[in-house]
PDB file of C-alpha atoms and ligand atoms in Angstrom:
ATOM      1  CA  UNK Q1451      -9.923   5.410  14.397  1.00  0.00           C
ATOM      2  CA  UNK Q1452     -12.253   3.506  11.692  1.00  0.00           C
ATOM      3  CA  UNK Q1453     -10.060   1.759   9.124  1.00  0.00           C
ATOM      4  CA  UNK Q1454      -8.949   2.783   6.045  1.00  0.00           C
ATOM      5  CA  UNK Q1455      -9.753   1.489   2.511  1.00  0.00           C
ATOM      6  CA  UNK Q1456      -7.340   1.684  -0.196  1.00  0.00           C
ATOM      7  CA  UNK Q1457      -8.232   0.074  -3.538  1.00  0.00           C
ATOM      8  CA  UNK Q1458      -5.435  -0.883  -5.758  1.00  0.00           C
ATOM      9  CA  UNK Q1459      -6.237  -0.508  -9.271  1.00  0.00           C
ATOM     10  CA  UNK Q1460      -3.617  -2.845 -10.781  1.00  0.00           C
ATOM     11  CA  UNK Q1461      -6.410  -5.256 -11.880  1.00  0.00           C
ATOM     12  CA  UNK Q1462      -9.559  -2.872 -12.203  1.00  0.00           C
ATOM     13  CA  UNK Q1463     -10.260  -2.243 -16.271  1.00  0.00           C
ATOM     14  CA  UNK Q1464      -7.241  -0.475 -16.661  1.00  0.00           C
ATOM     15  CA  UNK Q1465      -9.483   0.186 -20.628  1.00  0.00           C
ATOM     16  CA  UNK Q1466     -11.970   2.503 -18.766  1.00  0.00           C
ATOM     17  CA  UNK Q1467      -9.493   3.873 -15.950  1.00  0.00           C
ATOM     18  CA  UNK Q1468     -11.314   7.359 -15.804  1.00  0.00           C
ATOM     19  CA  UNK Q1469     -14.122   5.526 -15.115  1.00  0.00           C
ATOM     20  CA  UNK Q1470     -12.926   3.523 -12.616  1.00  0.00           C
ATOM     21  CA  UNK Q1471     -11.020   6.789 -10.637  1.00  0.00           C
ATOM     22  CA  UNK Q1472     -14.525   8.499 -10.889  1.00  0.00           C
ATOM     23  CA  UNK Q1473     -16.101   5.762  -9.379  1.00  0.00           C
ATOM     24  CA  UNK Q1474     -13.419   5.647  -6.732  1.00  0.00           C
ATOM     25  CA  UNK Q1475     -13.589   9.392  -5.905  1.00  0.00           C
ATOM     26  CA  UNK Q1476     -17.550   8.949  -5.544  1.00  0.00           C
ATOM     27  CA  UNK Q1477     -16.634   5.690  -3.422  1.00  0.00           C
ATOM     28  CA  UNK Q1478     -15.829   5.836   0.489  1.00  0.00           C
ATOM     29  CA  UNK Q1479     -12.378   4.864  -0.555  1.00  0.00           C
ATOM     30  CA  UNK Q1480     -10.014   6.966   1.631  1.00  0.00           C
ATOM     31  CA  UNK Q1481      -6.668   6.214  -0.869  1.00  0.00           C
ATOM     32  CA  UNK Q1482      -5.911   5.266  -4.422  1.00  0.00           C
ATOM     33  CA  UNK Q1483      -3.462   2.601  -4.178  1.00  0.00           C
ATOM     34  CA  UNK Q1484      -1.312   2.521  -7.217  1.00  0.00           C
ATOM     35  CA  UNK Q1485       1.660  -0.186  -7.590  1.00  0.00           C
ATOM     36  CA  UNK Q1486       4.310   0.786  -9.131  1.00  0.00           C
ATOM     37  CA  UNK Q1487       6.230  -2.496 -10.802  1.00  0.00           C
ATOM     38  CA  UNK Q1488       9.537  -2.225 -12.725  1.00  0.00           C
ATOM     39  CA  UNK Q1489      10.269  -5.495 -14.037  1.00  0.00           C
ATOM     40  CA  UNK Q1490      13.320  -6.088 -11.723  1.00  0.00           C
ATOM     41  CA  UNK Q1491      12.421  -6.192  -7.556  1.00  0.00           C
ATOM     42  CA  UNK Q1492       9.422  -7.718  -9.085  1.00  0.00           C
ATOM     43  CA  UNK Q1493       8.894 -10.109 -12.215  1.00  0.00           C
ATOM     44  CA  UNK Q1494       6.079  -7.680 -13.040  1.00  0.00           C
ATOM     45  CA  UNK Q1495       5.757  -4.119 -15.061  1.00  0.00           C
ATOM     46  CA  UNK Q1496       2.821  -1.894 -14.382  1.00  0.00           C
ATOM     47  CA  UNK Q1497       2.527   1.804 -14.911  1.00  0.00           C
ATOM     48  CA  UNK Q1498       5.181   5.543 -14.747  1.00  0.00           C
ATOM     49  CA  UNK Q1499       4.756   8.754 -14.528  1.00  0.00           C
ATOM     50  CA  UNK Q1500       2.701   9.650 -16.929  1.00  0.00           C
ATOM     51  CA  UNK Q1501      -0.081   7.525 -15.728  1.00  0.00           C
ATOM     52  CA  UNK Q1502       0.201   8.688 -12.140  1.00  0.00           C
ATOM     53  CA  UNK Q1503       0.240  12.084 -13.426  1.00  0.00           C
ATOM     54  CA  UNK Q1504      -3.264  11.604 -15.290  1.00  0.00           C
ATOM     55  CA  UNK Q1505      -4.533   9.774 -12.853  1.00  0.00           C
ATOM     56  CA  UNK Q1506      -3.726  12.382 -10.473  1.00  0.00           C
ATOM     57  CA  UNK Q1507      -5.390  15.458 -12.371  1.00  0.00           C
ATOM     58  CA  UNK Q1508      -8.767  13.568 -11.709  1.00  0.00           C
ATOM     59  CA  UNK Q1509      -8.155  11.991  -8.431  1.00  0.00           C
ATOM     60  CA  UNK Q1510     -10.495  13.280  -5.509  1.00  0.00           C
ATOM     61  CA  UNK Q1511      -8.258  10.966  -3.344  1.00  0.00           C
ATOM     62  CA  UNK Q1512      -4.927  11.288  -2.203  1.00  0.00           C
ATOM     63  CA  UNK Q1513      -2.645   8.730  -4.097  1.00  0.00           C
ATOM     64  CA  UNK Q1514      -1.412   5.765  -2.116  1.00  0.00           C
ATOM     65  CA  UNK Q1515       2.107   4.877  -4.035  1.00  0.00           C
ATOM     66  CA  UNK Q1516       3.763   1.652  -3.545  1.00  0.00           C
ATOM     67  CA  UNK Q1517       7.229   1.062  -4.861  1.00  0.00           C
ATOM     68  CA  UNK Q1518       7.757  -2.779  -5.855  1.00  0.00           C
ATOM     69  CA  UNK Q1519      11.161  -1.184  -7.863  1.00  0.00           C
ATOM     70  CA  UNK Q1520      15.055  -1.468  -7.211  1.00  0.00           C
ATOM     71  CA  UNK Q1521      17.072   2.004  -6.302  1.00  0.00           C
ATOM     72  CA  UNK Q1522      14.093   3.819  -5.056  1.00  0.00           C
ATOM     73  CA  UNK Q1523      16.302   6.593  -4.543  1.00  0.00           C
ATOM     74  CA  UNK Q1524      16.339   7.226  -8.131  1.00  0.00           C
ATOM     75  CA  UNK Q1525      12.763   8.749  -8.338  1.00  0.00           C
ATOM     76  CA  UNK Q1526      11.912  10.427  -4.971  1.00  0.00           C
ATOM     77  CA  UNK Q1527      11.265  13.885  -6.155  1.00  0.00           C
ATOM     78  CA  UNK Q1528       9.751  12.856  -9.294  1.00  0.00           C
ATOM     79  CA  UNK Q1529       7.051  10.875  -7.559  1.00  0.00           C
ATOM     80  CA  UNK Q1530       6.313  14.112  -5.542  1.00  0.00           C
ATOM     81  CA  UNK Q1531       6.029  15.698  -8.755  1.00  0.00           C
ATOM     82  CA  UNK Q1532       3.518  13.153 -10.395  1.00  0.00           C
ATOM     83  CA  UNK Q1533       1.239  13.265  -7.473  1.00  0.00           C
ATOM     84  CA  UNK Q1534       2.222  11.095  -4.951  1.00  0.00           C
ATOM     85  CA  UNK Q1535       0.918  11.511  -1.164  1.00  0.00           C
ATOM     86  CA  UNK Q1536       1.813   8.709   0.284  1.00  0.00           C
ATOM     87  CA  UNK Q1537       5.321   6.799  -0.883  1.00  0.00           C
ATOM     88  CA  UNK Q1538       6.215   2.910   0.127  1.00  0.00           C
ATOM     89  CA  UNK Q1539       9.804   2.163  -0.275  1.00  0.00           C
ATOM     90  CA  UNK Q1540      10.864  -2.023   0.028  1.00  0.00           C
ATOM     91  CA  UNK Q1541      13.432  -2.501   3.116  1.00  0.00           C
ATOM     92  CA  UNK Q1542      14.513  -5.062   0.794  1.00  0.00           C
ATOM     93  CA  UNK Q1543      16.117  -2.859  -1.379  1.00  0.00           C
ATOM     94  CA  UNK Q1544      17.168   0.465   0.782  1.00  0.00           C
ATOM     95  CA  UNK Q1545      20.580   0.727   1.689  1.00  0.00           C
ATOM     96  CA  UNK Q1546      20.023   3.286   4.006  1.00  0.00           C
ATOM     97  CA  UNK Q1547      16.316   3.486   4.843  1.00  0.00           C
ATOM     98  CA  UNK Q1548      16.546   6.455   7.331  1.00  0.00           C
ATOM     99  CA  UNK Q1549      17.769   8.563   4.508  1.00  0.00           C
ATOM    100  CA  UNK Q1550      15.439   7.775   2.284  1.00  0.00           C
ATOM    101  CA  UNK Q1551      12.530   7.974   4.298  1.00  0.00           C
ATOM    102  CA  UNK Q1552      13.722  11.275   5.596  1.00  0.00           C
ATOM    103  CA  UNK Q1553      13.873  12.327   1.688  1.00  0.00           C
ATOM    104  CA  UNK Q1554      10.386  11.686   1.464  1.00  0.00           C
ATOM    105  CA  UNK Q1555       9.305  13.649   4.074  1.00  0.00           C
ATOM    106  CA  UNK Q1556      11.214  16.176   2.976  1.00  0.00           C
ATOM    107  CA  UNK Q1557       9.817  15.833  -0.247  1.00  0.00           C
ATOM    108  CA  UNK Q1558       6.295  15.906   1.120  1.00  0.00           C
ATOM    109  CA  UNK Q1559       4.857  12.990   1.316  1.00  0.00           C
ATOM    110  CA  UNK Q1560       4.230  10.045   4.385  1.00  0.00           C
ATOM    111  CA  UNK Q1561       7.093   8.224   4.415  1.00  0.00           C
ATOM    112  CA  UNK Q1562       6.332   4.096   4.421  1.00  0.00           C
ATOM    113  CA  UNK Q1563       8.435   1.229   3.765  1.00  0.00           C
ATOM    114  CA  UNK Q1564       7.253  -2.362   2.775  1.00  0.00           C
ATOM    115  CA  UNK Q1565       8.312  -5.491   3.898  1.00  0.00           C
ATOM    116  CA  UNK Q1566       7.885  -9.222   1.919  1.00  0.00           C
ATOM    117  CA  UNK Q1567       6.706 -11.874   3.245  1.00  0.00           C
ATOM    118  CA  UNK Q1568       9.533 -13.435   4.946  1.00  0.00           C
ATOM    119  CA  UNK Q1569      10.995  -9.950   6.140  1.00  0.00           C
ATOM    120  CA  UNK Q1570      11.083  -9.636   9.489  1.00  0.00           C
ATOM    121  CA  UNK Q1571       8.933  -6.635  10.983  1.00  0.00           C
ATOM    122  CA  UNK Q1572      11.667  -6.486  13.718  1.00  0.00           C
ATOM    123  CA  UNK Q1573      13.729  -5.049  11.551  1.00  0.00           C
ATOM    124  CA  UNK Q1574      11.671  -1.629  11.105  1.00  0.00           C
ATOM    125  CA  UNK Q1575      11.840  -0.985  15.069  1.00  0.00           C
ATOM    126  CA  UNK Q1576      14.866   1.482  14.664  1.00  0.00           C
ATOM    127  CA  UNK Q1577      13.575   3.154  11.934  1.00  0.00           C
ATOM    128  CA  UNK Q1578       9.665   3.564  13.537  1.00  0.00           C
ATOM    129  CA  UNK Q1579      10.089   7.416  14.327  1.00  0.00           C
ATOM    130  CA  UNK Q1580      10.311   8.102  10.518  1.00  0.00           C
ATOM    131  CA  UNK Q1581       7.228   6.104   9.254  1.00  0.00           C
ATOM    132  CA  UNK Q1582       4.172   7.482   8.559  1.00  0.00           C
ATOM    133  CA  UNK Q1583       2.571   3.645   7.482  1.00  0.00           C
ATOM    134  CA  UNK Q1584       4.083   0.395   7.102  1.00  0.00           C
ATOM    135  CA  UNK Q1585       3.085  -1.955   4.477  1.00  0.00           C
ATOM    136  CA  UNK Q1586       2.659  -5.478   5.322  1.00  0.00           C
ATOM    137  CA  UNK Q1587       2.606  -7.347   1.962  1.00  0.00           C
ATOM    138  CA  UNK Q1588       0.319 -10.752   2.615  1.00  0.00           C
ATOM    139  CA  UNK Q1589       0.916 -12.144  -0.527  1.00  0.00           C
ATOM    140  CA  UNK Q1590       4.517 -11.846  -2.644  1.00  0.00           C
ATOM    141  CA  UNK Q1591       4.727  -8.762  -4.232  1.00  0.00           C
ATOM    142  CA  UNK Q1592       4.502  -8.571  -8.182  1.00  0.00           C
ATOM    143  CA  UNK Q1593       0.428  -9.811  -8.873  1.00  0.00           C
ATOM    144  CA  UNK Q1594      -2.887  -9.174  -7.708  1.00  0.00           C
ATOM    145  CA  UNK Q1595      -5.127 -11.769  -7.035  1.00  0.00           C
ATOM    146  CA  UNK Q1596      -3.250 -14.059  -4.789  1.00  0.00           C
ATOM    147  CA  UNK Q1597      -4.002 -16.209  -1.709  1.00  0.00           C
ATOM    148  CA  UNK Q1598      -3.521 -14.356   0.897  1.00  0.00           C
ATOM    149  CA  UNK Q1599      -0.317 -15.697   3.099  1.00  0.00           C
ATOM    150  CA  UNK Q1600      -1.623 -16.815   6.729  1.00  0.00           C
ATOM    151  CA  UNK Q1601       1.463 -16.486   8.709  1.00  0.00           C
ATOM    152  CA  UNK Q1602       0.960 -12.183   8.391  1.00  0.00           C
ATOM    153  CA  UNK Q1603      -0.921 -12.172  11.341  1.00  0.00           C
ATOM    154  CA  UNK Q1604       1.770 -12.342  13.766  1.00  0.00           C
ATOM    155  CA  UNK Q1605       3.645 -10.009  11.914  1.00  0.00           C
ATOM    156  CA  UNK Q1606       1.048  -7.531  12.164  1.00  0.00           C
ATOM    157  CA  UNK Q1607       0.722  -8.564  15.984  1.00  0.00           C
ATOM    158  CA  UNK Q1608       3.858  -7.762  16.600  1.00  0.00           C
ATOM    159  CA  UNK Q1609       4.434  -4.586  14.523  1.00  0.00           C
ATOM    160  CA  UNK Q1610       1.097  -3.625  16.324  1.00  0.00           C
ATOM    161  CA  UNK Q1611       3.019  -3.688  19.785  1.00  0.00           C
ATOM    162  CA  UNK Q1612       6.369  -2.624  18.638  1.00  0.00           C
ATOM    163  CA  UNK Q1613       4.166   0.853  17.057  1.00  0.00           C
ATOM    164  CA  UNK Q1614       2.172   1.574  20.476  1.00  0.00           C
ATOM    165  CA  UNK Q1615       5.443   0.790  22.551  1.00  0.00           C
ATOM    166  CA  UNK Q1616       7.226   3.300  20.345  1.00  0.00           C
ATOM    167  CA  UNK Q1617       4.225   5.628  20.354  1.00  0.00           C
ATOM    168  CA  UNK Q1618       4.914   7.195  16.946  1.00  0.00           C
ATOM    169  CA  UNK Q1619       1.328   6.453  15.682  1.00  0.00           C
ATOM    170  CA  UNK Q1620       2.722   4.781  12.632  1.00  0.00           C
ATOM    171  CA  UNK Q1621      -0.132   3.653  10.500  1.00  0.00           C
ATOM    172  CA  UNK Q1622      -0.050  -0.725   9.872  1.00  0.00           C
ATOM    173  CA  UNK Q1623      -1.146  -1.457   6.128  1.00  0.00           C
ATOM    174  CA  UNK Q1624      -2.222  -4.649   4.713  1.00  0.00           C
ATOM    175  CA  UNK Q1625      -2.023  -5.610   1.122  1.00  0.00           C
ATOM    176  CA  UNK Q1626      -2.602  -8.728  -0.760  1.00  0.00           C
ATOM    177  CA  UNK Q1627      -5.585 -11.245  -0.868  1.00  0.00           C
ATOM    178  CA  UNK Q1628      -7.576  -8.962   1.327  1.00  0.00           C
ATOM    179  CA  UNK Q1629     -11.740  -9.256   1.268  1.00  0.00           C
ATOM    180  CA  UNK Q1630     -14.878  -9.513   3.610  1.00  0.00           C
ATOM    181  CA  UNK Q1631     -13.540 -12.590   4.525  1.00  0.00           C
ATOM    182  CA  UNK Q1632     -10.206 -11.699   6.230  1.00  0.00           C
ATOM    183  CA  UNK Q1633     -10.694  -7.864   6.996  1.00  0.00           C
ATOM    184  CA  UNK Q1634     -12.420  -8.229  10.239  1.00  0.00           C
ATOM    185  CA  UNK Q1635      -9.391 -10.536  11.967  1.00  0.00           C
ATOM    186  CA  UNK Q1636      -6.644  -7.988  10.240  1.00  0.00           C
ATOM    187  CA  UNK Q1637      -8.170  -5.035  11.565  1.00  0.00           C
ATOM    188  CA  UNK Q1638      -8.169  -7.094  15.182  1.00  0.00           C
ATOM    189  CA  UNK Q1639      -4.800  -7.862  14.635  1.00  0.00           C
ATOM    190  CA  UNK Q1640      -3.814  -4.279  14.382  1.00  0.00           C
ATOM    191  CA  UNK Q1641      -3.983  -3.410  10.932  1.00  0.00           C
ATOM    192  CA  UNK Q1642      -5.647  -0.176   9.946  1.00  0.00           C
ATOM    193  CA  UNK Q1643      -5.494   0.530   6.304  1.00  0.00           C
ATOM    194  CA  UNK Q1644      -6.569  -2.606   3.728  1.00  0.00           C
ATOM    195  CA  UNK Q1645      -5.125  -2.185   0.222  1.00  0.00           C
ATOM    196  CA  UNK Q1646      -7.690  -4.219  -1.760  1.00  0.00           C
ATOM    197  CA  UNK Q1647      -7.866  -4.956  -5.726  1.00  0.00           C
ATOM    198  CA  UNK Q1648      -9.306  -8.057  -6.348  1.00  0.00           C
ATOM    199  CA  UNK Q1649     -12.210  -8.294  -4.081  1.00  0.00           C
ATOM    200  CA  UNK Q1650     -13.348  -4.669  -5.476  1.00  0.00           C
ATOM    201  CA  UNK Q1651     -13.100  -4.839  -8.972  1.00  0.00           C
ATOM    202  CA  UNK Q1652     -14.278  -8.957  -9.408  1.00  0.00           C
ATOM    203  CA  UNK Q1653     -17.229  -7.941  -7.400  1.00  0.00           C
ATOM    204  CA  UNK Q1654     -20.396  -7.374  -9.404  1.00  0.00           C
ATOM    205  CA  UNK Q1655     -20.880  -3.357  -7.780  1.00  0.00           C
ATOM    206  CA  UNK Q1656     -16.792  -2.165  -6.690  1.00  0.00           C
ATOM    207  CA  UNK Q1657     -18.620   1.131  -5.788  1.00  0.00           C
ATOM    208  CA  UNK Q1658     -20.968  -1.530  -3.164  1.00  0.00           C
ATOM    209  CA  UNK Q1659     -18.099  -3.505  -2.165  1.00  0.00           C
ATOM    210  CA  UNK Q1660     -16.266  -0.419  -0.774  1.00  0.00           C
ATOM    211  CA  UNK Q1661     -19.112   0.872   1.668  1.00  0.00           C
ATOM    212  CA  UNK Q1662     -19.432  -2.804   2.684  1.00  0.00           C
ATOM    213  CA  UNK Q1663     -15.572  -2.882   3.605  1.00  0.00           C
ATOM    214  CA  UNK Q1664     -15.342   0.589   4.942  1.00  0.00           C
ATOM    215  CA  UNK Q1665     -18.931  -0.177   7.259  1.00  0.00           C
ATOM    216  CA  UNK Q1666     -17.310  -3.780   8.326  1.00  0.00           C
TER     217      UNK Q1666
HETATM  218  C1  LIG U 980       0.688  -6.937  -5.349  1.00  0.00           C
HETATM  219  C2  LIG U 980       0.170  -5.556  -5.015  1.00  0.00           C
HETATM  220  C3  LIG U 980      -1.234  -5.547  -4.430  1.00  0.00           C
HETATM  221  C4  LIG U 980      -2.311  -6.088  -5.356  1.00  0.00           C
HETATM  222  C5  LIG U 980      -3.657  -6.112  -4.650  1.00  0.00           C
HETATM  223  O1  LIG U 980       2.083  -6.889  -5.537  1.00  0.00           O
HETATM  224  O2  LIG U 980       1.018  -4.944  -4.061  1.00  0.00           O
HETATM  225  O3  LIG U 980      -1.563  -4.186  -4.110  1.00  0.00           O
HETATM  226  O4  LIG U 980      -2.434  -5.313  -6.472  1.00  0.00           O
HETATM  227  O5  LIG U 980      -3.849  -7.370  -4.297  1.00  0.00           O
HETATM  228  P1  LIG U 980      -5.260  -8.151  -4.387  1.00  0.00           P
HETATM  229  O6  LIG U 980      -5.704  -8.160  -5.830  1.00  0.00           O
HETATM  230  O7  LIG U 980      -4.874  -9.488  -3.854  1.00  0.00           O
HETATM  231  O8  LIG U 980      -6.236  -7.393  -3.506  1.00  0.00           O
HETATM  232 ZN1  LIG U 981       0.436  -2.815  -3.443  1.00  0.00          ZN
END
């Protein structure tokens, strides 16, 4: 399967974001990743509903939707209802993960949970036969434009193996400090979708920069 790209628009122009979703649904983006921040799991606030909703009514891409917020639970249907296609949940913060990953699916979208940095991807074996994707974060959640956190390759190794001995297919996403530099070795590693902000929208043609990641 080629890789997926999935560029997060938390630090594109967020002044001329019709613009930028335009330029993403002409791009060969296969996602819109959108993160989700609420001031509390993360020392960060981004956008709600009623910017997922917009962005949704112009979106030629499903919407990649990645919860950095406490009590997930809270929201489930709602996100279903603002456009969501994809929902990422934090371990960190689910009390009982099967259930709510099962109430995603049942809502409608993939079901995906994230893991920090210093989570360990062991943890997710019990719960594999429920996840659509997994989200590695390689930096600590809450900002774009980090460094991008060395150590997540053996994570993603082993996630890789603990996936195809489980066989459930479960999609490995990357996300944080991701570029031209580091794709190549993540994708080797196992990963197959790249959430990427940064390296799209500081480079002087984003719509360039995603063939050039997509075609790596
Ligand atoms: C950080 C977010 C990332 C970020 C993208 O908490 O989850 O998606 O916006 O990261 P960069 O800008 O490093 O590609
Ligand atoms: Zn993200």
């Amino acid at each position: 399967m080629n890789h997926l790209i999935a560029p997060s628009i938390l630090n594109a122009d967020l002044l001329r974001l019709g613009e930028v979703i335009a330029m993403l649904n002409e791009s060969q983006a296969d996602m819109i990743h959108l993160d989700i921040m609420d001031g509390v799991f993360v020392p960060n606030l981004s956008f709600g509903f009623p910017i997922i909703k917009q962005i949704k009514s112009v979106a030629g891409k499903p919407l990649d939707v990645h919860l950095m917020i406490a009590d997930p639970n809270r929201y489930i249907e709602r996100y279903r209802e603002s456009g969501a296609d994809y929902l990422t949940v934090h371990y960190e913060v689910c009390e009982d993960l099967a259930a709510t990953l099962k109430r995603i699916s049942g809502a409608g979208m993939k079901a995906s949970v994230s893991v920090k940095p210093k989570t360990d991807v062991a943890l997710l074996k019990p719960f594999l036969e429920y996840l659509d994707m997994v989200l590695i974060m390689t930096v600590e959640p809450g900002y774009g434009g980090q460094e991008f956190i060395e150590t997540s390759f053996e994570k993603i190794r082993l996630l890789r193996k603990l996936i195809d001995e489980a066989g459930t297919g479960t999609l490995i996403e990357v996300d944080g400090g991701i570029g031209m530099d580091n794709l190549e070795q993540l994708r080797d590693a196992g990963a197959n979708v790249f959430v990427i902000g940064t390296s799209i929208f500081s480079a002087e043609n984003p719509l360039k920069m995603i063939s050039e990641l997509k075609n790596l």
